mmCIF file of C-alpha atoms and ligand atoms in Angstrom:
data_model
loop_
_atom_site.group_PDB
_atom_site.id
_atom_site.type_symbol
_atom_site.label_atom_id
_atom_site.label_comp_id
_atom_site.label_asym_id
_atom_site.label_seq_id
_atom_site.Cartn_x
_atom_site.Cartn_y
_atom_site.Cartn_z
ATOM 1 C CA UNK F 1 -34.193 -21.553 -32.666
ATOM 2 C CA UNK F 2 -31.295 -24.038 -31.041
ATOM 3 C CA UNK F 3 -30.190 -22.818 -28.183
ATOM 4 C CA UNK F 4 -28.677 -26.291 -27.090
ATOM 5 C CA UNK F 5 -25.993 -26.711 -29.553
ATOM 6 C CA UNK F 6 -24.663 -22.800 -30.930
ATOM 7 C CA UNK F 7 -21.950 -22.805 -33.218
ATOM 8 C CA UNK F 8 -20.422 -19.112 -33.487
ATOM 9 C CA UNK F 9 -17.880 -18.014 -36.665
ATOM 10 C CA UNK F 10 -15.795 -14.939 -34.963
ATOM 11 C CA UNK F 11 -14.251 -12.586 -36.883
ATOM 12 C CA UNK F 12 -11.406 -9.826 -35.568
ATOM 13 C CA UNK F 13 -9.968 -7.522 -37.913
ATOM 14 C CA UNK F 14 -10.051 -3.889 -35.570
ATOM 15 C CA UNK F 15 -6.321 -3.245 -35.819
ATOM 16 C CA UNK F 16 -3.329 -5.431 -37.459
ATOM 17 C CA UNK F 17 -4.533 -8.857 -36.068
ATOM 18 C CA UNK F 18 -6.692 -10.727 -38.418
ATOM 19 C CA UNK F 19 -8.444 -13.377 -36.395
ATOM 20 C CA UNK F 20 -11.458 -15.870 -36.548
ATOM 21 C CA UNK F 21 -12.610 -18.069 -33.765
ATOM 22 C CA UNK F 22 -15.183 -20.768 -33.688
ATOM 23 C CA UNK F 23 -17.152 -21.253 -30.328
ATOM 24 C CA UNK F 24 -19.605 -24.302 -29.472
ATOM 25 C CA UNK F 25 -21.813 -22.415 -26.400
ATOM 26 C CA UNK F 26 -19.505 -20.509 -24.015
ATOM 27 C CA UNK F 27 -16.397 -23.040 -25.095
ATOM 28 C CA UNK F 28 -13.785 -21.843 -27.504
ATOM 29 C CA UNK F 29 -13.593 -24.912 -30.403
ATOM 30 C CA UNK F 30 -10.178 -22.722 -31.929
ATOM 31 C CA UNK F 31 -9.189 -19.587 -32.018
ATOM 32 C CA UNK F 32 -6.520 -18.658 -35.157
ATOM 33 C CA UNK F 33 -4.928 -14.980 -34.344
ATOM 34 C CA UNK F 34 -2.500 -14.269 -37.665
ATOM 35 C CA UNK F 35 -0.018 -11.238 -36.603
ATOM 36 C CA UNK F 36 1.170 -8.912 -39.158
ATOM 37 C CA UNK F 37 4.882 -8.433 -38.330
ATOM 38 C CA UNK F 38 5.233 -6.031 -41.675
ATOM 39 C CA UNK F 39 4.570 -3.031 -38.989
ATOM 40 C CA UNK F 40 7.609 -4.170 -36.702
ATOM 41 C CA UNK F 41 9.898 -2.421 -39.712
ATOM 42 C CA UNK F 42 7.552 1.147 -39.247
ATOM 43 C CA UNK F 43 7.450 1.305 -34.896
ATOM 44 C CA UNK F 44 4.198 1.356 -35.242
ATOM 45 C CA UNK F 45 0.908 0.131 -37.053
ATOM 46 C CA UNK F 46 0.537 1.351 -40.801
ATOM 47 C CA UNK F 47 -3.537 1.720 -41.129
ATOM 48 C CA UNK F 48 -2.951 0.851 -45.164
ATOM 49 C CA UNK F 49 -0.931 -1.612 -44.459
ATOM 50 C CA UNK F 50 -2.614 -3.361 -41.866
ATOM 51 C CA UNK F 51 -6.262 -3.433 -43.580
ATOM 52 C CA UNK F 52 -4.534 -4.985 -47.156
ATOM 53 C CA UNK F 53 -2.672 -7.488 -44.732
ATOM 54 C CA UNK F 54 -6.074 -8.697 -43.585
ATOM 55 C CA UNK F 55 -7.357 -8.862 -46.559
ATOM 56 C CA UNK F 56 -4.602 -11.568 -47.886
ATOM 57 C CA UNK F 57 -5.469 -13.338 -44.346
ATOM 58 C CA UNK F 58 -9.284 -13.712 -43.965
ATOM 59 C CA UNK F 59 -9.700 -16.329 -46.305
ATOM 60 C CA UNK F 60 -7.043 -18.677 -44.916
ATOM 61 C CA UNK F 61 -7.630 -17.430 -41.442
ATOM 62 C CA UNK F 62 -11.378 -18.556 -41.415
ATOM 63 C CA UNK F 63 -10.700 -21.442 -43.239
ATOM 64 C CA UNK F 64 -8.270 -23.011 -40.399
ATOM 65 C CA UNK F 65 -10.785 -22.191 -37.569
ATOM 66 C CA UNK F 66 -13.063 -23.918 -39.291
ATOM 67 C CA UNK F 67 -11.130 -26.521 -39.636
ATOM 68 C CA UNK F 68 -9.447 -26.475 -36.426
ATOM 69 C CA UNK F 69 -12.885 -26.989 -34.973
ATOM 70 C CA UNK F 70 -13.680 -29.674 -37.416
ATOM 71 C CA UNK F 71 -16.524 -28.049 -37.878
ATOM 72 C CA UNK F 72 -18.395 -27.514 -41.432
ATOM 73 C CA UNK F 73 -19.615 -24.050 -42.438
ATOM 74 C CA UNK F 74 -23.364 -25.511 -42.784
ATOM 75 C CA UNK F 75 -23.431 -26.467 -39.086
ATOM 76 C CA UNK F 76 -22.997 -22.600 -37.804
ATOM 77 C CA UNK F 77 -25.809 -20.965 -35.920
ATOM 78 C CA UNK F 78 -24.372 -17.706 -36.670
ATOM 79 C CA UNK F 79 -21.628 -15.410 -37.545
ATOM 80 C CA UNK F 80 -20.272 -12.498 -34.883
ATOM 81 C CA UNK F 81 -17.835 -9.821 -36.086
ATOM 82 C CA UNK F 82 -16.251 -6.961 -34.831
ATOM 83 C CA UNK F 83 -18.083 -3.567 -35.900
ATOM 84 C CA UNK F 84 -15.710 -1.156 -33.865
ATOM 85 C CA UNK F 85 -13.635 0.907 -32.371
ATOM 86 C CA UNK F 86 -10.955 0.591 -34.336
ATOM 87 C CA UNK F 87 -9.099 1.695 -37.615
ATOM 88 C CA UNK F 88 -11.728 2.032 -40.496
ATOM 89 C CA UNK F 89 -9.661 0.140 -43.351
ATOM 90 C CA UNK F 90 -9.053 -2.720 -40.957
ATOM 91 C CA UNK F 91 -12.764 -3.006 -39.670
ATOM 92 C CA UNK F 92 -14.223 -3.039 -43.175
ATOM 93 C CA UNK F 93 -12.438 -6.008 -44.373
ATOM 94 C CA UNK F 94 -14.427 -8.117 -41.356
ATOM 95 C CA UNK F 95 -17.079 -6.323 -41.575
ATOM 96 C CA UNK F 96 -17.879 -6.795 -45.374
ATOM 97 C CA UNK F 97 -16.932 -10.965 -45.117
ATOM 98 C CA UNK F 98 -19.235 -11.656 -42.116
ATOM 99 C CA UNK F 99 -21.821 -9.727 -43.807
ATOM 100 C CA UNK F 100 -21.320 -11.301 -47.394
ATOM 101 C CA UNK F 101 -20.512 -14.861 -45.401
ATOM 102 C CA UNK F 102 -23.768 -14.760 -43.180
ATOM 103 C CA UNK F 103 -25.576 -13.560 -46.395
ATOM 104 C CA UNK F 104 -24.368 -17.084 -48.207
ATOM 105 C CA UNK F 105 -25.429 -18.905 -45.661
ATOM 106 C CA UNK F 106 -28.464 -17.556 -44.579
ATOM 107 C CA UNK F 107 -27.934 -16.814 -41.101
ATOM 108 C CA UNK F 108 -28.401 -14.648 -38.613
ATOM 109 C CA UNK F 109 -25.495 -11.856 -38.297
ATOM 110 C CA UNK F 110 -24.253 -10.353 -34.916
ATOM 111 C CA UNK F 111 -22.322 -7.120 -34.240
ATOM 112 C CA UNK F 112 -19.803 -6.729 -31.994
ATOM 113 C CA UNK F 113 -18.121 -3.883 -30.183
ATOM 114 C CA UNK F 114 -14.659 -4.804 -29.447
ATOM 115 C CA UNK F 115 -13.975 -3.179 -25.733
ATOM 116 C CA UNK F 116 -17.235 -5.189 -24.854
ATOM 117 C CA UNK F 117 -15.497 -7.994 -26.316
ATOM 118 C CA UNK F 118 -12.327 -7.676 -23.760
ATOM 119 C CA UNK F 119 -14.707 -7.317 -20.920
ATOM 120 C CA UNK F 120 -16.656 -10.279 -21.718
ATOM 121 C CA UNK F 121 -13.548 -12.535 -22.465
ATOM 122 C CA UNK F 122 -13.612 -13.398 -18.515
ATOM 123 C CA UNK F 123 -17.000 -15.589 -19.526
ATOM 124 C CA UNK F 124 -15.220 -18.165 -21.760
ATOM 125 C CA UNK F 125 -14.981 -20.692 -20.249
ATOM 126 C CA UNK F 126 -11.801 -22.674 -19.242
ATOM 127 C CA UNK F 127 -11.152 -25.363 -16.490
ATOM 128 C CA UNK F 128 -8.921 -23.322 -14.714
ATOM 129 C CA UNK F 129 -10.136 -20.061 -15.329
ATOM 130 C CA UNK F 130 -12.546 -18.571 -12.667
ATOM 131 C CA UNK F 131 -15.329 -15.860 -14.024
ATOM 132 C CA UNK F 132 -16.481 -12.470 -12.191
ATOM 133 C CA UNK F 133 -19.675 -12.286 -10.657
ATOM 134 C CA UNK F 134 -21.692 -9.141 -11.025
ATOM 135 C CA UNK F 135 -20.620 -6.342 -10.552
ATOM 136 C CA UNK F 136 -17.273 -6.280 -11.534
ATOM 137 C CA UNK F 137 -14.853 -3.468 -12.325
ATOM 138 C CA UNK F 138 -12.813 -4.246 -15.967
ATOM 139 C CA UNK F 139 -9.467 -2.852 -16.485
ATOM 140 C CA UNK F 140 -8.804 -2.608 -20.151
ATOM 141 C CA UNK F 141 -5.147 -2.405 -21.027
ATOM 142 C CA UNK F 142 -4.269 -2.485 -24.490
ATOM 143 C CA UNK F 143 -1.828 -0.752 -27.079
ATOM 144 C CA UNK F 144 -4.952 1.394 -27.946
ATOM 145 C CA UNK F 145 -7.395 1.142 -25.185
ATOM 146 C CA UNK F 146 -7.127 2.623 -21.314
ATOM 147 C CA UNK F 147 -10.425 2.156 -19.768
ATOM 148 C CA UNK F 148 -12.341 1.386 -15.976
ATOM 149 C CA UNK F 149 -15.621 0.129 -16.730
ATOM 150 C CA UNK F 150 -18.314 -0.906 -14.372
ATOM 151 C CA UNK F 151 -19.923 -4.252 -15.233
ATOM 152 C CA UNK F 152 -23.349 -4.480 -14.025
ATOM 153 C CA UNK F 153 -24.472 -7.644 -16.140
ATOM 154 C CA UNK F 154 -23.433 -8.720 -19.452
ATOM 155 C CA UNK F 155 -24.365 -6.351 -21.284
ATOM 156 C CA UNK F 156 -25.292 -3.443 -19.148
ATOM 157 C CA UNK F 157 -21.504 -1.721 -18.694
ATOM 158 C CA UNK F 158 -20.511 2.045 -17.489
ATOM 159 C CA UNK F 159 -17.510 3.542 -18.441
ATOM 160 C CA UNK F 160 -16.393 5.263 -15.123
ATOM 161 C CA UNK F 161 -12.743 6.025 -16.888
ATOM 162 C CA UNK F 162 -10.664 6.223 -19.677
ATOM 163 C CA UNK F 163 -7.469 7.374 -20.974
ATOM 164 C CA UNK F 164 -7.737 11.388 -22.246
ATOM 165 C CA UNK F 165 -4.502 10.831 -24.901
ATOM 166 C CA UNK F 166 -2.478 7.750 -25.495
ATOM 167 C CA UNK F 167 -3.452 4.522 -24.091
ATOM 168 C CA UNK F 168 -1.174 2.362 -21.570
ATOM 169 C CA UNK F 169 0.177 0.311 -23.767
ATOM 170 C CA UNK F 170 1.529 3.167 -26.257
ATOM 171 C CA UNK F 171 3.065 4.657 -23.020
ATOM 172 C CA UNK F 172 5.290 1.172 -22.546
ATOM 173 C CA UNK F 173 5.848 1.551 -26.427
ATOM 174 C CA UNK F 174 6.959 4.740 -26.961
ATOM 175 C CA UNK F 175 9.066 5.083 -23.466
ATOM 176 C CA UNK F 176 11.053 1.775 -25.162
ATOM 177 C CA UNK F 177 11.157 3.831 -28.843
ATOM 178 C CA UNK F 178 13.413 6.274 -26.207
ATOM 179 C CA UNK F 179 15.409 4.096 -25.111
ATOM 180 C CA UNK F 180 15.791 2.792 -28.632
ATOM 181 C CA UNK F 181 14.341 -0.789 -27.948
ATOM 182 C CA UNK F 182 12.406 -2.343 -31.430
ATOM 183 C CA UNK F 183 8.147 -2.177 -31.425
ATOM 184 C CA UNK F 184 6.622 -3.393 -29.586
ATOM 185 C CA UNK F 185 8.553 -2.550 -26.323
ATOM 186 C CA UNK F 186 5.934 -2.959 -23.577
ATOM 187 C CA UNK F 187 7.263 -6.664 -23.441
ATOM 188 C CA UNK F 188 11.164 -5.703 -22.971
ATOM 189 C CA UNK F 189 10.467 -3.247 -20.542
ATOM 190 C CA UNK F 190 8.878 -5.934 -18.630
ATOM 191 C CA UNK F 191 11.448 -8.010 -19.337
ATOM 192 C CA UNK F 192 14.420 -5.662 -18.472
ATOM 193 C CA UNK F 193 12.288 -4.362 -15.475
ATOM 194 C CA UNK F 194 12.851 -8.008 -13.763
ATOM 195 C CA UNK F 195 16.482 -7.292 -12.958
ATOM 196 C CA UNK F 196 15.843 -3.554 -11.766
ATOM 197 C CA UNK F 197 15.415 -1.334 -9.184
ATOM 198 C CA UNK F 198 12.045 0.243 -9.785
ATOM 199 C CA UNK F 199 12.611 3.339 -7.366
ATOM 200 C CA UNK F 200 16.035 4.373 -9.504
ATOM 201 C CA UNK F 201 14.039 7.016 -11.145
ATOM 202 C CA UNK F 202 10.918 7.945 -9.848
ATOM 203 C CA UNK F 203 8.832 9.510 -12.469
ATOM 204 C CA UNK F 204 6.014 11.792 -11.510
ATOM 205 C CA UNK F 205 2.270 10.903 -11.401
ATOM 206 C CA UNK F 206 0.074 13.284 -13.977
ATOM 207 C CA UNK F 207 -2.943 15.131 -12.712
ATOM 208 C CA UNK F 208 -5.820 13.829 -13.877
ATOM 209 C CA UNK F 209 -9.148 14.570 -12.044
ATOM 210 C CA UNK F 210 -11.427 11.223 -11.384
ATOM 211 C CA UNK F 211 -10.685 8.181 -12.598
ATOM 212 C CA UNK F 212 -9.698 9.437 -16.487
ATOM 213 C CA UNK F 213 -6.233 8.378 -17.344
ATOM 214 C CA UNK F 214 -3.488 10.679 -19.227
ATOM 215 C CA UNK F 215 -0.179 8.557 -20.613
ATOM 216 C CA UNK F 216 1.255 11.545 -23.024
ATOM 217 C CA UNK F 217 2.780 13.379 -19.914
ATOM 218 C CA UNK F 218 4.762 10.396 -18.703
ATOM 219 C CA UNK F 219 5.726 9.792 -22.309
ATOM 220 C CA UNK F 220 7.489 13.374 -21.786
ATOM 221 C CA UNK F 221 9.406 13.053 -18.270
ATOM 222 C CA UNK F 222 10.564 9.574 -19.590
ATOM 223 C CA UNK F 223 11.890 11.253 -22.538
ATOM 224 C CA UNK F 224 13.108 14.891 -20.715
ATOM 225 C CA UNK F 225 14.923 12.467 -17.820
ATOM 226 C CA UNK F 226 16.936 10.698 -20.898
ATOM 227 C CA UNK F 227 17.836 13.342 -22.627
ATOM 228 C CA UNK F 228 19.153 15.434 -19.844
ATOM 229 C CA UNK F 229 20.978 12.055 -18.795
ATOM 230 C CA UNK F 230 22.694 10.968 -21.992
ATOM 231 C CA UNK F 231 24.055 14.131 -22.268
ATOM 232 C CA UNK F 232 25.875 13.756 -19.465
ATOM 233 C CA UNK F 233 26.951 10.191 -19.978
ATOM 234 C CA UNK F 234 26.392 9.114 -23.635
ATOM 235 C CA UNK F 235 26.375 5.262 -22.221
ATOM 236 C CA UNK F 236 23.375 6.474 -19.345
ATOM 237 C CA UNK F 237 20.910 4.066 -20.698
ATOM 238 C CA UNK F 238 23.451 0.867 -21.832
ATOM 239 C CA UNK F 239 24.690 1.029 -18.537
ATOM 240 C CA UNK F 240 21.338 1.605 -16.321
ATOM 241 C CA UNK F 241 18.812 -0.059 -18.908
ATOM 242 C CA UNK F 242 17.490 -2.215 -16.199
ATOM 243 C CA UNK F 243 17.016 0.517 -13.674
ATOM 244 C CA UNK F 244 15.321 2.705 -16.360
ATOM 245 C CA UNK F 245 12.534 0.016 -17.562
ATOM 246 C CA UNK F 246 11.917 -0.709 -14.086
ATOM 247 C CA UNK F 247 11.529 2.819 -12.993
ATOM 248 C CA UNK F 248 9.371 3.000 -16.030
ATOM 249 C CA UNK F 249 7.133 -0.127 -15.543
ATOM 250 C CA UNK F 250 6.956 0.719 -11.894
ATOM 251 C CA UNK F 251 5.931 4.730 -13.012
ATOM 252 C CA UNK F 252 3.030 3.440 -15.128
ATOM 253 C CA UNK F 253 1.876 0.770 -12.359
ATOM 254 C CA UNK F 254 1.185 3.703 -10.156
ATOM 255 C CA UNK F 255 -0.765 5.532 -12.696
ATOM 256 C CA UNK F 256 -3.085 2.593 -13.014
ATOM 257 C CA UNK F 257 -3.301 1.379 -9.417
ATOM 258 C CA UNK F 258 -4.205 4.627 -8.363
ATOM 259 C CA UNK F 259 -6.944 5.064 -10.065
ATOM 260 C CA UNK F 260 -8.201 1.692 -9.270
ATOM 261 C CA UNK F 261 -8.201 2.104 -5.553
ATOM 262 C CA UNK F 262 -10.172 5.189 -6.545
ATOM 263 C CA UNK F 263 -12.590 3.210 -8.468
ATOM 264 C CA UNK F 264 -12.809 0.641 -5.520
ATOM 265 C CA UNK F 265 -13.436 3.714 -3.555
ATOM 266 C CA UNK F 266 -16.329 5.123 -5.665
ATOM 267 C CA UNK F 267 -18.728 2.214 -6.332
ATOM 268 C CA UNK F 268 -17.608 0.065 -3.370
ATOM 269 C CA UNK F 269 -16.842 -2.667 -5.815
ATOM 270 C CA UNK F 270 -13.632 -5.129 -5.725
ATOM 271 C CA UNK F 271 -13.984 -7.503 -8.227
ATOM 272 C CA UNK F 272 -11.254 -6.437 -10.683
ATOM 273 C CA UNK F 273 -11.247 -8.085 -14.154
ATOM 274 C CA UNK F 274 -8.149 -7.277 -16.452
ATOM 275 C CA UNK F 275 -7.882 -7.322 -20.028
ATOM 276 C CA UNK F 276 -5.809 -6.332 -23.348
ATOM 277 C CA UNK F 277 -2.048 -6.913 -23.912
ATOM 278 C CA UNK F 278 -0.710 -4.981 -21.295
ATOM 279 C CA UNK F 279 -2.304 -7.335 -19.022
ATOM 280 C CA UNK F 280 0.626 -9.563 -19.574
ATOM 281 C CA UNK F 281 2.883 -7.716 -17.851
ATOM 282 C CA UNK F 282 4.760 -9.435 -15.086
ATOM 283 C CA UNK F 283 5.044 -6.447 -12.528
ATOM 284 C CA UNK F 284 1.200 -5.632 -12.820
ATOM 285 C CA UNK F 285 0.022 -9.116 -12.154
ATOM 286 C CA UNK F 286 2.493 -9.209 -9.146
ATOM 287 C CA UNK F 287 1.087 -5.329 -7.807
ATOM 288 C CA UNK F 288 -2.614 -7.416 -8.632
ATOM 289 C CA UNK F 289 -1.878 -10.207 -5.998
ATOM 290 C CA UNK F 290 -0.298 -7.684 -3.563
ATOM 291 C CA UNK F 291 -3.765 -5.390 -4.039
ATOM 292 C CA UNK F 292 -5.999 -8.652 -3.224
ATOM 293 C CA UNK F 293 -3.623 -9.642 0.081
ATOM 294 C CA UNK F 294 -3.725 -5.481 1.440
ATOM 295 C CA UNK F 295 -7.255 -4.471 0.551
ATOM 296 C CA UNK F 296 -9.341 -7.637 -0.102
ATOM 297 C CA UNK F 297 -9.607 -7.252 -3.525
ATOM 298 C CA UNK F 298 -10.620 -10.449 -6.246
ATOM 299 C CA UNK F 299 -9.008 -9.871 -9.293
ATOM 300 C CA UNK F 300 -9.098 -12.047 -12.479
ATOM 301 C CA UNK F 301 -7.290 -12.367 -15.599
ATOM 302 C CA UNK F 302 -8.081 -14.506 -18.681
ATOM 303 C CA UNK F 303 -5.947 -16.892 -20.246
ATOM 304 C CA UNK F 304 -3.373 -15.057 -22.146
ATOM 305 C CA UNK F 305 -4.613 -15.536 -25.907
ATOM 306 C CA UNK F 306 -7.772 -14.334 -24.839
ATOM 307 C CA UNK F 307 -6.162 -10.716 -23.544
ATOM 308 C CA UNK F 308 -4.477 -9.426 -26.729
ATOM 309 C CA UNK F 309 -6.867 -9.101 -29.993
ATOM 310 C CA UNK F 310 -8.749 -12.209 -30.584
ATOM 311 C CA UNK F 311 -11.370 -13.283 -32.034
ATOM 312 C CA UNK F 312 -12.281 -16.132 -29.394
ATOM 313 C CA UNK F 313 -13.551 -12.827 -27.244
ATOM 314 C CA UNK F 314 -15.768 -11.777 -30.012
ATOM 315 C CA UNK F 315 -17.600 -15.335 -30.110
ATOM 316 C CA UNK F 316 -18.572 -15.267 -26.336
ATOM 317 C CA UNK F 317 -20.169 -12.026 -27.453
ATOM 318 C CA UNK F 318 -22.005 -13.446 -30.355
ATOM 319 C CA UNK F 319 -22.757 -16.248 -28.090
ATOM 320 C CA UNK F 320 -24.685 -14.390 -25.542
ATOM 321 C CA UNK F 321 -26.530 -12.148 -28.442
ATOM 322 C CA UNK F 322 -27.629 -15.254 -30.066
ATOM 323 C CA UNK F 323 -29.399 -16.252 -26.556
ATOM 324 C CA UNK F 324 -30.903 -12.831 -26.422
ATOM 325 C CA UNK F 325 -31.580 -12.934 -30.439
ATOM 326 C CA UNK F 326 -29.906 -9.370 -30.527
ATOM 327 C CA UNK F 327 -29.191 -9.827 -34.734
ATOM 328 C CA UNK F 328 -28.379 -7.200 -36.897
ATOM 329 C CA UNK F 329 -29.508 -6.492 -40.500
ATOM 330 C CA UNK F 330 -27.319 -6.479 -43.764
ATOM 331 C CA UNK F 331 -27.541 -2.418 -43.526
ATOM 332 C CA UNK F 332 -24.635 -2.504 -40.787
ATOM 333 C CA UNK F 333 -21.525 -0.652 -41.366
ATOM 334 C CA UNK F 334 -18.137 -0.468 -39.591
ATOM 335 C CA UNK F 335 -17.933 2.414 -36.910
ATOM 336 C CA UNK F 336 -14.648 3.360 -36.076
ATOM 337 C CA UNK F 337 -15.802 5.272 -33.099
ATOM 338 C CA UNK F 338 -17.833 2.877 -30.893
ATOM 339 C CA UNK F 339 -18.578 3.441 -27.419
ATOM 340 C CA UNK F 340 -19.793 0.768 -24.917
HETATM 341 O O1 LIG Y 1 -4.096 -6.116 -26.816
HETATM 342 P P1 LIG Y 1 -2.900 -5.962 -27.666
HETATM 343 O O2 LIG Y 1 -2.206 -7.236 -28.128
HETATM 344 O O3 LIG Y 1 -3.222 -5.154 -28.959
HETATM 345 C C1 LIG Y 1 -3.943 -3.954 -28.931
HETATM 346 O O4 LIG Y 1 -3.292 -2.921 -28.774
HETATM 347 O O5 LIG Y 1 -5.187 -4.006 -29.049
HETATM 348 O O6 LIG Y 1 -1.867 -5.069 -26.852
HETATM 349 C C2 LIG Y 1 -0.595 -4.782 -27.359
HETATM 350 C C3 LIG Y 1 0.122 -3.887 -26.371
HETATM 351 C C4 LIG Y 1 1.423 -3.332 -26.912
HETATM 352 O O7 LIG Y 1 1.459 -1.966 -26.595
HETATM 353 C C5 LIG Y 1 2.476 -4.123 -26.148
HETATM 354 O O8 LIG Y 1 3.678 -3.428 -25.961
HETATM 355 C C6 LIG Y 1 1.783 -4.336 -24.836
HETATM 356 O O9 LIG Y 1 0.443 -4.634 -25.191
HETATM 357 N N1 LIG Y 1 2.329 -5.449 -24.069
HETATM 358 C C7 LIG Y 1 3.002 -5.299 -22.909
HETATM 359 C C8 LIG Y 1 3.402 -6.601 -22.502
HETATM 360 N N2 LIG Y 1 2.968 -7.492 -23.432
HETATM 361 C C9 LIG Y 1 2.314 -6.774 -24.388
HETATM 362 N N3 LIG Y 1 3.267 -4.207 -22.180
HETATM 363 C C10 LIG Y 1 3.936 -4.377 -21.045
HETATM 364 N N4 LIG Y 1 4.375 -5.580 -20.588
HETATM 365 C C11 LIG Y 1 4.115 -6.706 -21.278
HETATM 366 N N5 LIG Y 1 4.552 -7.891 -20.816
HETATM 367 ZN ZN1 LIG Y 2 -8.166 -4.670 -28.256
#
């Protein structure tokens, strides 16, 4: 087997991005993320919707990585896919190509689960992107994903925490569905947030014991605190939207770097690697810096298209399976439910 020269086909389909990557070693060759904006209209992703969108995009989506990476389909080593988490419909349309694609082309076929995929999107590599050393803790912060996990090697990962209802990003989401913002809101809350005061309206921290996370709560307050406002001033949130997002951003920052500093805490570990769209957010990357100048702490984030859904972070997967020969057989299905 070449081990030199390994060309990886990545395929993404877990939830209502439809993306395919081609990777030569550990260095991304393209990466083609097509967004399905049909859910904006809903607030929300449609499972049926999503998993008929990707199949109209996997053809075309493939084809321009390929492309892209001016590379011809007879010159991969092998072709990585996500298997799960993620919503079933969506999954099976990746799934079913890789499979039927690496069955064409006679070669070897690699599974993929997608939260190992965020994790182990710190190891592409980039000129000006520096990678964790082992151990490392990895924040995942996505629209469906909350999680700690402890990162012993590449593919030897505890999950030390994890959100208990909604995950971080659905609390930006839905607190901006309250204040009547469009989906998805986690990036105009940020925005607003810029030009307020984040101790306006402090909302309160849940209870949650260890390092678990719990998002429906805040959800709650956020929406209690508006209603009881707008009732007494109709224009409360016009007038104070700044205020609000910024009380909100700052409410959900708190959440998260509390439970970090426990997590530091507990395995003595402060390497922090963030992932998933939430990572974008301006006013935790500026709480990250402040964290590394009061208590020491490294932290690390990727380049931004390889944080939200992508199937770049697949290939790095595939990549490092393909070293270890960790193949899977044409019997593979999708699993929705896929833990670490
Ligand atoms: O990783 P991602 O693109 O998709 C998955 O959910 O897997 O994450 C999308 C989530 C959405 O909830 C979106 O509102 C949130 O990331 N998000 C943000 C920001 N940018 C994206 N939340 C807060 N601030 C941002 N700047
Ligand atoms: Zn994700």
């Amino acid at each position: 087997m070449n081990t030199q020269d390994v060309y990886i086909l990545a395929i993404e389909s877990s939830c209502d991005d439809t993306s395919a990557a081609v990777l030569h070693n550990d260095k991304v060759l393209s990466n083609v993320v097509a967004n399905q904006k049909i859910h904006e209209e809903y607030g929300g992703v449609v499972p049926e919707l999503a998993s008929r969108a990707h199949q109209q995009n996997i053809v075309p989506v493939v084809h321009q990585a390929l492309s892209r990476a001016n590379i011809d389909k007879k010159e991969l080593s092998a072709i990585a896919f996500t298997r799960g988490p993620g919503l079933m419909g969506s999954l099976l349309v990746g799934t079913s190509f890789a499979k039927s694609l690496a069955l064409g082309l006679d070669i070897p076929l690699i599974e993929v689960n997608h939260m190992q995929a965020h994790i182990l999107a710190h190891f592409i590599k980039e000129p000006e992107t520096p990678m964790p050393g082992f151990p490392f803790l990895a924040l995942t912060i996505s629209g469906g994903h909350t999680q700690i996990v402890k990162v012993n090697s590449h593919f030897n990962m505890e999950v030390i925490g994890e959100t208990i209802d909604d995950a971080v990003g659905e609390a930006f989401d839905k607190s901006a569905k309250i204040l009547g913002l469009p989906y998805p809101g986690g990036p105009l809350v940020d925005k607003y947030a810029r030009q307020g005061d984040a101790k306006a309206y402090p909302f309160p921290k849940p209870k949650v014991d260890g390092l678990n996370f719990s998002f429906s709560g805040f959800k709650t307050s956020v929406l209690y605190f508006i209603q009881k406002e707008t009732e007494k001033d109709p224009d409360f949130i016009e007038k104070n939207l700044n205020d609000i997002c910024a009380s909100i951003q700052q409410g959900i920052i708190n959440i998260l770097i509390d439970k970090l500093k426990k997590a530091v805490k507990q395995t003595g570990i402060k390497q922090i690697a963030i992932g998933g769209g939430v990572s974008a957010n301006s006013g935790i990357r500026d709480t990250l810096k402040e964290c590394e100048k009061r208590f020491g702490w490294q932290t690390y984030i990727p380049k931004f298209e390889y944080t939200t859904d992508n199937a770049a972070m697949i290939g790095i997967v595939g990549y490092y399976k393909f070293l270890n020969e960790d193949f899977t057989d044409q019997r593979i299905t999708a699993k929705a439910r896929f833990s670490i």
